[in-house]
Coordinates of C-alpha atoms in Angstrom, one line a residue:
M1 CA -8.0 24.5 -17.0
R2 CA -11.7 24.8 -17.1
H3 CA -13.4 23.6 -13.9
L4 CA -16.9 22.3 -13.7
P5 CA -19.1 24.0 -11.2
A6 CA -19.4 22.3 -7.8
S7 CA -22.9 23.7 -7.5
P8 CA -25.4 23.4 -8.9
G9 CA -24.4 19.8 -9.7
P10 CA -26.4 16.7 -10.8
R11 CA -29.4 16.7 -8.5
G12 CA -30.3 13.7 -6.4
A13 CA -27.2 11.6 -6.7
S14 CA -25.2 11.1 -3.5
P15 CA -22.5 13.7 -2.8
A16 CA -19.7 11.1 -3.3
R17 CA -21.0 10.2 -6.7
Q18 CA -21.5 13.8 -7.7
A19 CA -17.9 14.6 -6.7
A20 CA -16.5 11.5 -8.5
A21 CA -18.4 12.3 -11.7
R22 CA -17.1 15.9 -11.7
V23 CA -13.5 14.7 -11.2
L24 CA -13.8 12.0 -13.9
L25 CA -15.2 14.6 -16.3
R26 CA -12.2 16.8 -15.7
V27 CA -9.9 13.9 -16.3
E28 CA -11.8 13.0 -19.5
R29 CA -12.4 16.4 -20.9
N30 CA -9.4 18.4 -19.7
Q31 CA -6.7 15.8 -19.3
A32 CA -6.5 16.7 -15.6
F33 CA -4.4 14.6 -13.2
A34 CA -6.8 12.6 -11.1
N35 CA -5.0 13.2 -7.8
R36 CA -5.0 16.9 -8.2
A37 CA -8.6 17.1 -9.5
L38 CA -9.8 14.9 -6.7
A39 CA -7.9 16.9 -4.0
A40 CA -9.4 20.2 -5.3
E41 CA -12.9 18.7 -5.4
L42 CA -12.7 17.3 -1.9
D43 CA -11.3 20.5 -0.5
R44 CA -14.2 22.4 -2.0
G45 CA -16.9 19.9 -1.2
N46 CA -16.6 19.7 2.6
L47 CA -17.8 16.1 2.5
P48 CA -18.1 13.8 5.5
S49 CA -15.2 11.4 5.8
R50 CA -17.3 8.4 4.6
E51 CA -18.3 10.3 1.5
R52 CA -14.7 11.4 0.8
A53 CA -13.6 7.8 1.0
L54 CA -16.3 6.6 -1.4
A55 CA -15.5 9.4 -3.9
T56 CA -11.8 8.5 -3.8
Q57 CA -12.6 4.8 -4.3
L58 CA -15.0 5.6 -7.2
V59 CA -12.5 7.8 -9.0
Y60 CA -9.5 5.6 -8.8
G61 CA -11.4 2.3 -9.2
T62 CA -13.2 3.6 -12.3
L63 CA -10.0 4.8 -13.9
R64 CA -8.2 1.5 -13.2
W65 CA -11.0 -0.5 -14.7
Q66 CA -11.8 1.9 -17.5
G67 CA -10.7 -0.5 -20.3
R68 CA -12.8 -3.4 -19.0
L69 CA -15.8 -1.1 -18.4
D70 CA -15.6 0.5 -21.9
G71 CA -15.6 -3.0 -23.5
W72 CA -18.7 -3.9 -21.5
I73 CA -20.5 -0.6 -22.2
G74 CA -19.8 -1.0 -25.9
R75 CA -21.4 -4.4 -26.0
L76 CA -24.5 -3.3 -24.0
A77 CA -24.9 0.1 -25.8
G78 CA -24.4 -1.3 -29.3
R79 CA -21.7 1.3 -30.0
A80 CA -18.1 1.9 -28.9
S81 CA -17.8 3.8 -25.6
S82 CA -15.7 6.4 -27.5
Q83 CA -18.8 7.3 -29.6
L84 CA -20.7 8.4 -26.5
D85 CA -20.4 11.9 -25.2
P86 CA -18.0 12.3 -22.2
A87 CA -20.7 12.8 -19.6
T88 CA -22.6 9.7 -20.6
R89 CA -19.3 7.7 -20.8
V90 CA -18.3 8.8 -17.3
I91 CA -21.7 8.0 -15.8
L92 CA -21.8 4.5 -17.4
R93 CA -18.3 3.8 -16.3
L94 CA -19.2 4.8 -12.7
A95 CA -22.2 2.5 -12.8
G96 CA -20.3 -0.4 -14.3
Y97 CA -17.6 -0.1 -11.7
Q98 CA -20.1 -0.3 -8.9
V99 CA -22.0 -3.2 -10.4
L100 CA -19.0 -5.3 -11.6
I101 CA -16.1 -4.5 -9.3
L102 CA -17.1 -2.7 -6.1
S103 CA -18.6 -5.0 -3.5
G104 CA -21.4 -3.8 -1.2
V105 CA -23.3 -1.7 -3.7
P106 CA -26.6 -3.3 -4.9
P107 CA -27.0 -3.1 -8.7
E108 CA -30.3 -1.3 -8.4
A109 CA -28.8 1.4 -6.2
A110 CA -25.9 1.9 -8.7
C111 CA -28.4 2.2 -11.6
D112 CA -30.6 4.6 -9.7
Q113 CA -27.6 6.8 -8.9
A114 CA -26.5 6.7 -12.5
V115 CA -29.9 7.8 -13.8
R116 CA -29.9 10.6 -11.2
L117 CA -26.4 11.7 -12.4
A118 CA -27.6 11.6 -16.0
H119 CA -30.6 13.9 -15.2
G120 CA -28.2 16.4 -13.8
L121 CA -25.3 16.2 -16.2
R122 CA -26.8 14.9 -19.5
P123 CA -30.6 14.8 -19.3
Q124 CA -31.0 13.7 -22.9
A125 CA -28.9 10.6 -22.1
A126 CA -31.0 9.5 -19.1
G127 CA -33.0 6.9 -21.2
L128 CA -29.8 5.3 -22.6
V129 CA -28.2 5.3 -19.2
N130 CA -31.2 3.6 -17.7
A131 CA -31.4 1.0 -20.4
V132 CA -27.7 0.1 -20.3
C133 CA -27.7 0.0 -16.4
R134 CA -30.6 -2.4 -16.5
R135 CA -28.6 -4.8 -18.6
M136 CA -25.6 -4.2 -16.4
S137 CA -27.6 -5.2 -13.3
R138 CA -28.4 -8.5 -15.1
R139 CA -24.7 -8.8 -15.8
E140 CA -25.3 -9.4 -19.5
A141 CA -22.3 -9.7 -21.8
V142 CA -19.8 -9.1 -19.1
D143 CA -16.8 -10.8 -20.6
P144 CA -15.4 -10.2 -24.1
P145 CA -16.0 -13.0 -26.6
A146 CA -13.3 -15.7 -26.6
G147 CA -12.5 -15.2 -30.3
Q148 CA -9.5 -16.7 -32.0
E149 CA -6.1 -17.4 -30.6
G150 CA -4.8 -14.2 -32.1
D151 CA -7.3 -12.2 -30.1
R152 CA -5.9 -13.4 -26.8
T153 CA -3.9 -10.2 -26.2
A154 CA -7.0 -8.1 -26.9
R155 CA -9.1 -10.2 -24.5
L156 CA -6.3 -10.1 -21.8
A157 CA -6.1 -6.3 -22.3
E158 CA -9.8 -5.8 -21.7
L159 CA -10.1 -8.3 -18.8
H160 CA -7.2 -6.6 -17.0
S161 CA -8.0 -3.1 -18.1
H162 CA -4.7 -2.1 -19.8
P163 CA -4.2 -0.7 -23.3
R164 CA -3.4 -3.4 -25.8
W165 CA -0.1 -1.9 -26.9
L166 CA 1.2 -2.0 -23.4
V167 CA 0.1 -5.6 -22.8
E168 CA 1.9 -6.5 -26.0
R169 CA 5.0 -4.7 -24.9
W170 CA 5.1 -6.4 -21.5
A171 CA 4.2 -9.8 -23.1
A172 CA 7.4 -9.7 -25.1
R173 CA 9.4 -9.5 -21.8
V174 CA 7.8 -11.9 -19.4
E175 CA 6.0 -15.3 -19.6
P176 CA 2.1 -15.3 -19.6
P177 CA 1.7 -16.2 -15.8
E178 CA 3.9 -13.3 -14.8
L179 CA 2.3 -11.0 -17.3
E180 CA -1.1 -11.6 -15.7
A181 CA 0.3 -11.1 -12.2
W182 CA 1.8 -7.8 -13.4
L183 CA -1.5 -6.6 -14.8
E184 CA -3.4 -7.7 -11.7
A185 CA -1.0 -5.9 -9.4
N186 CA -1.6 -2.6 -11.3
N187 CA -5.4 -2.9 -10.5
R188 CA -5.0 -3.7 -6.8
E189 CA -5.9 -1.1 -4.3
S190 CA -2.7 -0.4 -2.4
P191 CA -2.0 1.2 1.0
V192 CA -0.1 4.5 1.2
A193 CA 3.6 4.0 1.9
V194 CA 5.2 6.6 4.2
R195 CA 8.8 7.2 5.2
V196 CA 9.6 7.8 8.8
N197 CA 11.8 10.8 9.6
R198 CA 14.4 9.3 11.9
L199 CA 15.6 12.8 13.0
R200 CA 12.2 13.3 14.7
S201 CA 10.7 9.9 15.4
D202 CA 11.1 6.1 14.7
P203 CA 8.8 3.6 13.0
D204 CA 7.3 2.3 16.3
R205 CA 6.4 5.8 17.6
A206 CA 5.0 6.9 14.2
A207 CA 3.0 3.7 13.8
A208 CA 1.5 4.1 17.3
S209 CA 0.5 7.7 16.6
L210 CA -1.2 6.7 13.4
V211 CA -3.0 3.8 15.0
R212 CA -4.3 6.1 17.8
E213 CA -6.0 8.2 15.1
G214 CA -7.7 5.2 13.5
F215 CA -5.3 4.3 10.7
Q216 CA -4.4 0.7 10.0
V217 CA -0.6 0.4 9.9
E218 CA 1.7 -2.4 8.8
P219 CA 5.5 -2.6 8.3
G220 CA 7.0 -1.7 4.9
A221 CA 7.6 -4.5 2.4
L222 CA 11.2 -3.5 1.7
L223 CA 12.5 -0.9 4.2
S224 CA 12.5 -0.9 8.0
E225 CA 11.9 2.9 8.1
A226 CA 8.8 2.5 5.9
L227 CA 5.2 2.0 7.0
R228 CA 2.1 1.1 4.9
V229 CA -1.0 2.9 6.0
H230 CA -4.7 2.3 5.2
G231 CA -7.7 4.5 5.9
G232 CA -8.0 8.3 6.2
R233 CA -6.0 11.1 4.8
I234 CA -2.3 11.1 5.7
G235 CA -2.2 14.9 5.5
D236 CA -4.6 15.0 8.5
A237 CA -2.5 12.8 10.7
A238 CA -0.6 14.4 13.7
A239 CA 2.5 12.3 12.7
F240 CA 2.4 14.1 9.3
R241 CA 1.9 17.6 10.7
S242 CA 4.7 17.0 13.2
G243 CA 7.2 16.0 10.5
W244 CA 7.4 12.4 11.6
I245 CA 6.4 10.9 8.3
T246 CA 6.3 11.7 4.5
P247 CA 4.2 9.9 1.9
Q248 CA 6.7 8.2 -0.5
D249 CA 6.6 4.8 -2.2
E250 CA 9.2 2.4 -1.0
S251 CA 10.7 2.1 -4.4
S252 CA 11.4 5.9 -4.4
Q253 CA 12.7 5.6 -0.8
L254 CA 15.5 3.4 -2.1
A255 CA 17.0 6.2 -4.1
A256 CA 18.5 8.1 -1.2
H257 CA 19.9 4.9 0.4
L258 CA 21.7 3.9 -2.9
L259 CA 23.1 7.4 -3.3
A260 CA 24.2 7.2 0.4
P261 CA 25.1 10.9 1.0
R262 CA 27.4 11.7 3.9
A263 CA 27.2 14.6 6.3
H264 CA 28.8 17.8 5.0
E265 CA 28.6 16.8 1.4
Q266 CA 27.3 18.9 -1.5
V267 CA 24.3 17.1 -3.1
L268 CA 22.4 18.1 -6.2
D269 CA 18.8 16.8 -6.7
L270 CA 17.6 17.5 -10.3
C271 CA 13.9 17.5 -11.1
S272 CA 13.3 17.6 -7.4
A273 CA 9.7 18.5 -6.8
P274 CA 7.7 17.6 -4.8
G275 CA 10.8 16.9 -2.6
G276 CA 10.4 13.4 -1.3
K277 CA 14.0 12.4 -2.3
A278 CA 15.6 15.8 -1.5
T279 CA 14.2 15.6 2.1
H280 CA 15.2 12.0 2.5
L281 CA 18.8 12.9 1.4
A282 CA 18.9 15.6 4.0
E283 CA 17.6 13.2 6.7
L284 CA 20.3 10.7 5.9
M285 CA 22.9 13.4 6.1
E286 CA 21.5 14.3 9.5
D287 CA 20.7 17.7 8.1
R288 CA 24.4 18.6 7.9
G289 CA 25.7 19.6 4.5
R290 CA 23.9 21.1 1.5
V291 CA 21.1 19.6 -0.7
V292 CA 20.4 21.8 -3.7
A293 CA 16.9 21.0 -5.1
V294 CA 16.4 22.1 -8.7
D295 CA 13.2 22.2 -10.6
L296 CA 12.0 24.1 -13.7
H297 CA 8.9 25.5 -12.0
P298 CA 9.2 27.8 -9.0
G299 CA 5.7 26.9 -7.9
K300 CA 6.7 23.2 -7.6
L301 CA 9.8 24.2 -5.6
R302 CA 7.5 25.7 -3.0
Q303 CA 6.3 22.2 -2.3
V304 CA 9.9 21.2 -1.6
E305 CA 10.3 24.2 0.8
E306 CA 7.1 23.4 2.6
A307 CA 8.2 19.8 3.0
A308 CA 11.5 20.8 4.4
R309 CA 9.9 23.2 6.9
R310 CA 7.4 20.5 8.1
L311 CA 10.3 18.0 8.5
G312 CA 12.5 20.5 10.3
L313 CA 15.2 20.4 7.7
R314 CA 17.5 23.4 7.1
S315 CA 20.1 22.0 4.7
I316 CA 17.9 22.1 1.6
E317 CA 18.2 25.0 -0.8
T318 CA 15.9 25.4 -3.7
Q319 CA 17.0 26.7 -7.1
P320 CA 14.6 27.2 -10.1
H321 CA 16.5 26.2 -13.2
D322 CA 16.0 24.2 -16.4
A323 CA 18.2 21.3 -15.4
R324 CA 19.6 21.1 -19.0
V325 CA 21.2 24.6 -18.5
L326 CA 22.7 24.8 -15.1
P327 CA 24.9 27.7 -13.9
P328 CA 28.5 27.2 -15.2
E329 CA 29.9 27.6 -11.7
W330 CA 28.2 24.4 -10.7
E331 CA 30.5 22.3 -13.0
G332 CA 32.4 19.7 -11.0
R333 CA 31.0 21.1 -7.7
F334 CA 28.8 18.3 -6.3
D335 CA 29.8 15.1 -4.4
R336 CA 26.5 13.4 -5.3
V337 CA 23.9 14.0 -8.0
L338 CA 20.4 12.5 -8.1
L339 CA 18.5 12.6 -11.4
D340 CA 14.9 11.4 -11.1
A341 CA 14.3 11.9 -14.8
P342 CA 11.0 12.9 -16.4
C343 CA 9.7 9.7 -18.0
S344 CA 6.6 7.9 -19.3
G345 CA 5.4 7.1 -15.8
L346 CA 4.4 3.6 -16.8
G347 CA 5.7 2.2 -13.6
V348 CA 3.0 4.0 -11.6
V349 CA -0.1 3.1 -13.6
G350 CA -1.5 1.4 -10.5
R351 CA -1.3 4.5 -8.4
R352 CA -2.0 7.0 -11.3
P353 CA -4.2 4.9 -13.5
E354 CA -5.1 7.7 -16.0
I355 CA -1.5 7.5 -17.3
R356 CA -2.2 4.1 -19.0
W357 CA -5.0 5.6 -21.1
R358 CA -3.0 8.7 -22.2
S359 CA 0.3 7.0 -23.2
D360 CA 1.5 5.2 -26.3
E361 CA 4.8 4.2 -27.8
E362 CA 5.5 7.8 -28.8
T363 CA 5.2 8.8 -25.1
I364 CA 8.2 6.6 -24.4
R365 CA 10.3 7.7 -27.4
S366 CA 9.7 11.4 -26.7
R367 CA 11.3 11.2 -23.2
V368 CA 14.5 9.7 -24.4
P369 CA 16.3 12.9 -25.7
L370 CA 15.3 14.8 -22.6
Q371 CA 16.7 12.1 -20.3
Q372 CA 19.9 12.1 -22.2
A373 CA 20.3 15.9 -22.1
L374 CA 19.7 15.8 -18.3
L375 CA 22.2 12.9 -17.8
A376 CA 24.8 14.9 -19.7
R377 CA 24.3 17.9 -17.5
A378 CA 24.3 15.8 -14.3
V379 CA 27.7 14.4 -15.3
R380 CA 29.2 17.9 -15.7
A381 CA 27.9 19.0 -12.3
L382 CA 29.5 15.9 -10.6
R383 CA 33.1 16.1 -9.2
G384 CA 35.6 13.4 -10.0
G385 CA 35.1 10.5 -7.6
G386 CA 31.5 11.6 -7.0
R387 CA 28.4 9.5 -7.6
L388 CA 25.4 9.9 -9.9
L389 CA 22.1 8.0 -9.4
Y390 CA 19.7 7.8 -12.3
T391 CA 16.1 6.8 -11.5
T392 CA 12.8 6.6 -13.4
C393 CA 9.3 5.6 -12.4
S394 CA 9.3 3.6 -15.6
V395 CA 10.8 0.2 -16.3
E396 CA 10.6 0.4 -20.1
P397 CA 14.0 -0.5 -21.6
E398 CA 14.4 2.7 -23.7
E399 CA 14.2 4.8 -20.5
T400 CA 16.2 2.6 -18.2
R401 CA 19.0 0.2 -19.3
A402 CA 19.3 1.7 -22.7
Q403 CA 19.9 5.1 -21.1
A404 CA 22.5 3.6 -18.7
A405 CA 24.3 2.1 -21.6
W406 CA 24.2 5.4 -23.5
L407 CA 25.6 7.2 -20.5
V408 CA 28.6 4.9 -20.3
E409 CA 29.2 5.0 -24.0
Q410 CA 29.0 8.8 -24.3
H411 CA 30.7 9.6 -21.0
P412 CA 33.5 7.0 -20.5
Q413 CA 34.4 8.6 -17.2
M414 CA 31.1 7.3 -15.8
V415 CA 31.4 3.7 -14.5
P416 CA 28.5 1.6 -13.1
V417 CA 29.0 0.9 -9.4
A418 CA 29.7 -2.8 -9.0
R419 CA 26.8 -5.1 -8.3
S420 CA 28.4 -6.3 -5.0
E421 CA 28.6 -2.8 -3.7
V422 CA 25.0 -2.1 -4.7
E423 CA 24.0 -5.2 -2.8
A424 CA 25.9 -3.9 0.2
L425 CA 24.1 -0.6 0.1
L426 CA 20.7 -2.4 -0.1
E427 CA 21.7 -4.6 2.9
R428 CA 22.8 -1.5 4.8
A429 CA 19.3 0.0 4.2
G430 CA 17.8 -3.2 5.6
V431 CA 16.6 -4.5 2.2
H432 CA 16.6 -8.2 1.7
G433 CA 15.6 -10.3 -1.3
L434 CA 16.1 -7.6 -3.9
H435 CA 18.9 -8.4 -6.3
P436 CA 20.6 -6.0 -8.6
G437 CA 21.0 -6.9 -12.3
D438 CA 24.4 -7.8 -13.8
G439 CA 25.2 -4.2 -14.4
G440 CA 24.4 -3.2 -10.8
D441 CA 21.0 -1.6 -11.6
V442 CA 17.9 -2.2 -9.6
V443 CA 14.5 -2.9 -11.1
L444 CA 11.3 -3.1 -9.0
L445 CA 8.0 -4.3 -10.3
P446 CA 4.6 -4.1 -8.6
H447 CA 3.9 -7.9 -8.7
R448 CA 7.3 -8.9 -7.5
N449 CA 8.0 -6.2 -4.9
G450 CA 4.7 -4.7 -3.9
T451 CA 5.9 -1.3 -5.0
D452 CA 5.6 1.0 -8.0
G453 CA 7.6 0.0 -11.0
F454 CA 10.9 1.8 -10.6
F455 CA 14.5 1.7 -12.0
L456 CA 17.7 2.8 -10.3
A457 CA 21.3 2.9 -11.7
L458 CA 24.3 4.1 -9.7
F459 CA 27.5 5.4 -11.4
E460 CA 30.8 6.8 -10.2
K461 CA 32.8 9.4 -12.0
K462 CA 36.4 8.5 -12.5
E463 CA 39.0 11.1 -11.4
N464 CA 41.1 10.9 -14.5
P465 CA 39.2 9.3 -17.4
A466 CA 41.3 7.7 -20.1
L467 CA 39.0 9.0 -22.8
P468 CA 37.3 12.4 -23.2
A469 CA 33.5 12.6 -23.0
R470 CA 31.7 12.7 -26.3
G471 CA 29.3 15.4 -27.3

């Protein structure tokens, strides 16, 4: 990946805006992941905490509202945003976000900073940037025209900053009021959810430690062992360094509770990195037993190893493998298998907003064969009587319930765990108000549950299947 130089950068703009512009350009030009590009930029920049916070807000806010900003820029510039060069596009998006969405920034200041960025990044565009910013400061043509009834979806997509194809897809599944609530939830700034390691601490002690360091802390929305944290970098907190907490969305925290491993069992975690679920499984087993964490990339498995060391866990063993081709001696070996399958990621477009602009229908279709290959391999690794949990950070039908149906059809020995038992597992984890579907699966949505969009389906492998597995 080609990196833009941190210095010399665009002269005159504030350090936070320079950093944000560089990150957004990497996302735009190189298809970089925003979280990684931002972390690298902040690590290099040595910015004061206030500037770091502003840079972070500018990056994620601009990406979340990119669709609305592009529509506005197009009307003001007299051409589609896609027809502008990447640097000009990024500068105008940053300016538009500050003028339209971000409170506390005077329009004149946002425009001045945009022109300064232009002089550093794209001098020949400074005049255009200045002209568009002046119109932005007067809030001209902010909203898309009302148009005809058939244009409602396009208008909704721009106003809520989601690609039209995705709005159309969700509109086919939920009523209009819920659709708008879903779109709004994806654009809301959310606190960071953390899981408390009960082998080292408890929620009260962990919360008190975070509050002493200036964080704002509230209880989790779903789980008693979860906390929601505002302000600062979690990685700098003493509770994180001491292995008391791990950043993990509450939807993802449910996975280990549903799989419910017991001490001394053999557990397989496929597609494991960065290790949030593997370490949670080990914690629930009281670090007694064996958790084999598998990932294709050895470098990613180092993240799992580092997390295990920080949390004081010794039961985790990492193994670099393509999860579609596991060692033959693993067949029928594991009591529990967790497959957090590679997916479209459309359930996390609030936390990782660039995903919504990079995805399309083909993104979803392309994941299906891989998910099925991984499910087939997970079944083979599971012993009779063992349990398999399938999860995705997507709630799209092709990647979720359709895959659960495929699994049962192709592998008749796999039986969905009864809804009543899934409810009991949720209750045991302290979760209330979350109801499994008729097939026992669990679907979480940001506007309903205050979490990422997430899917979980639990299966048990019959000891003596009446029919052989197909394929």
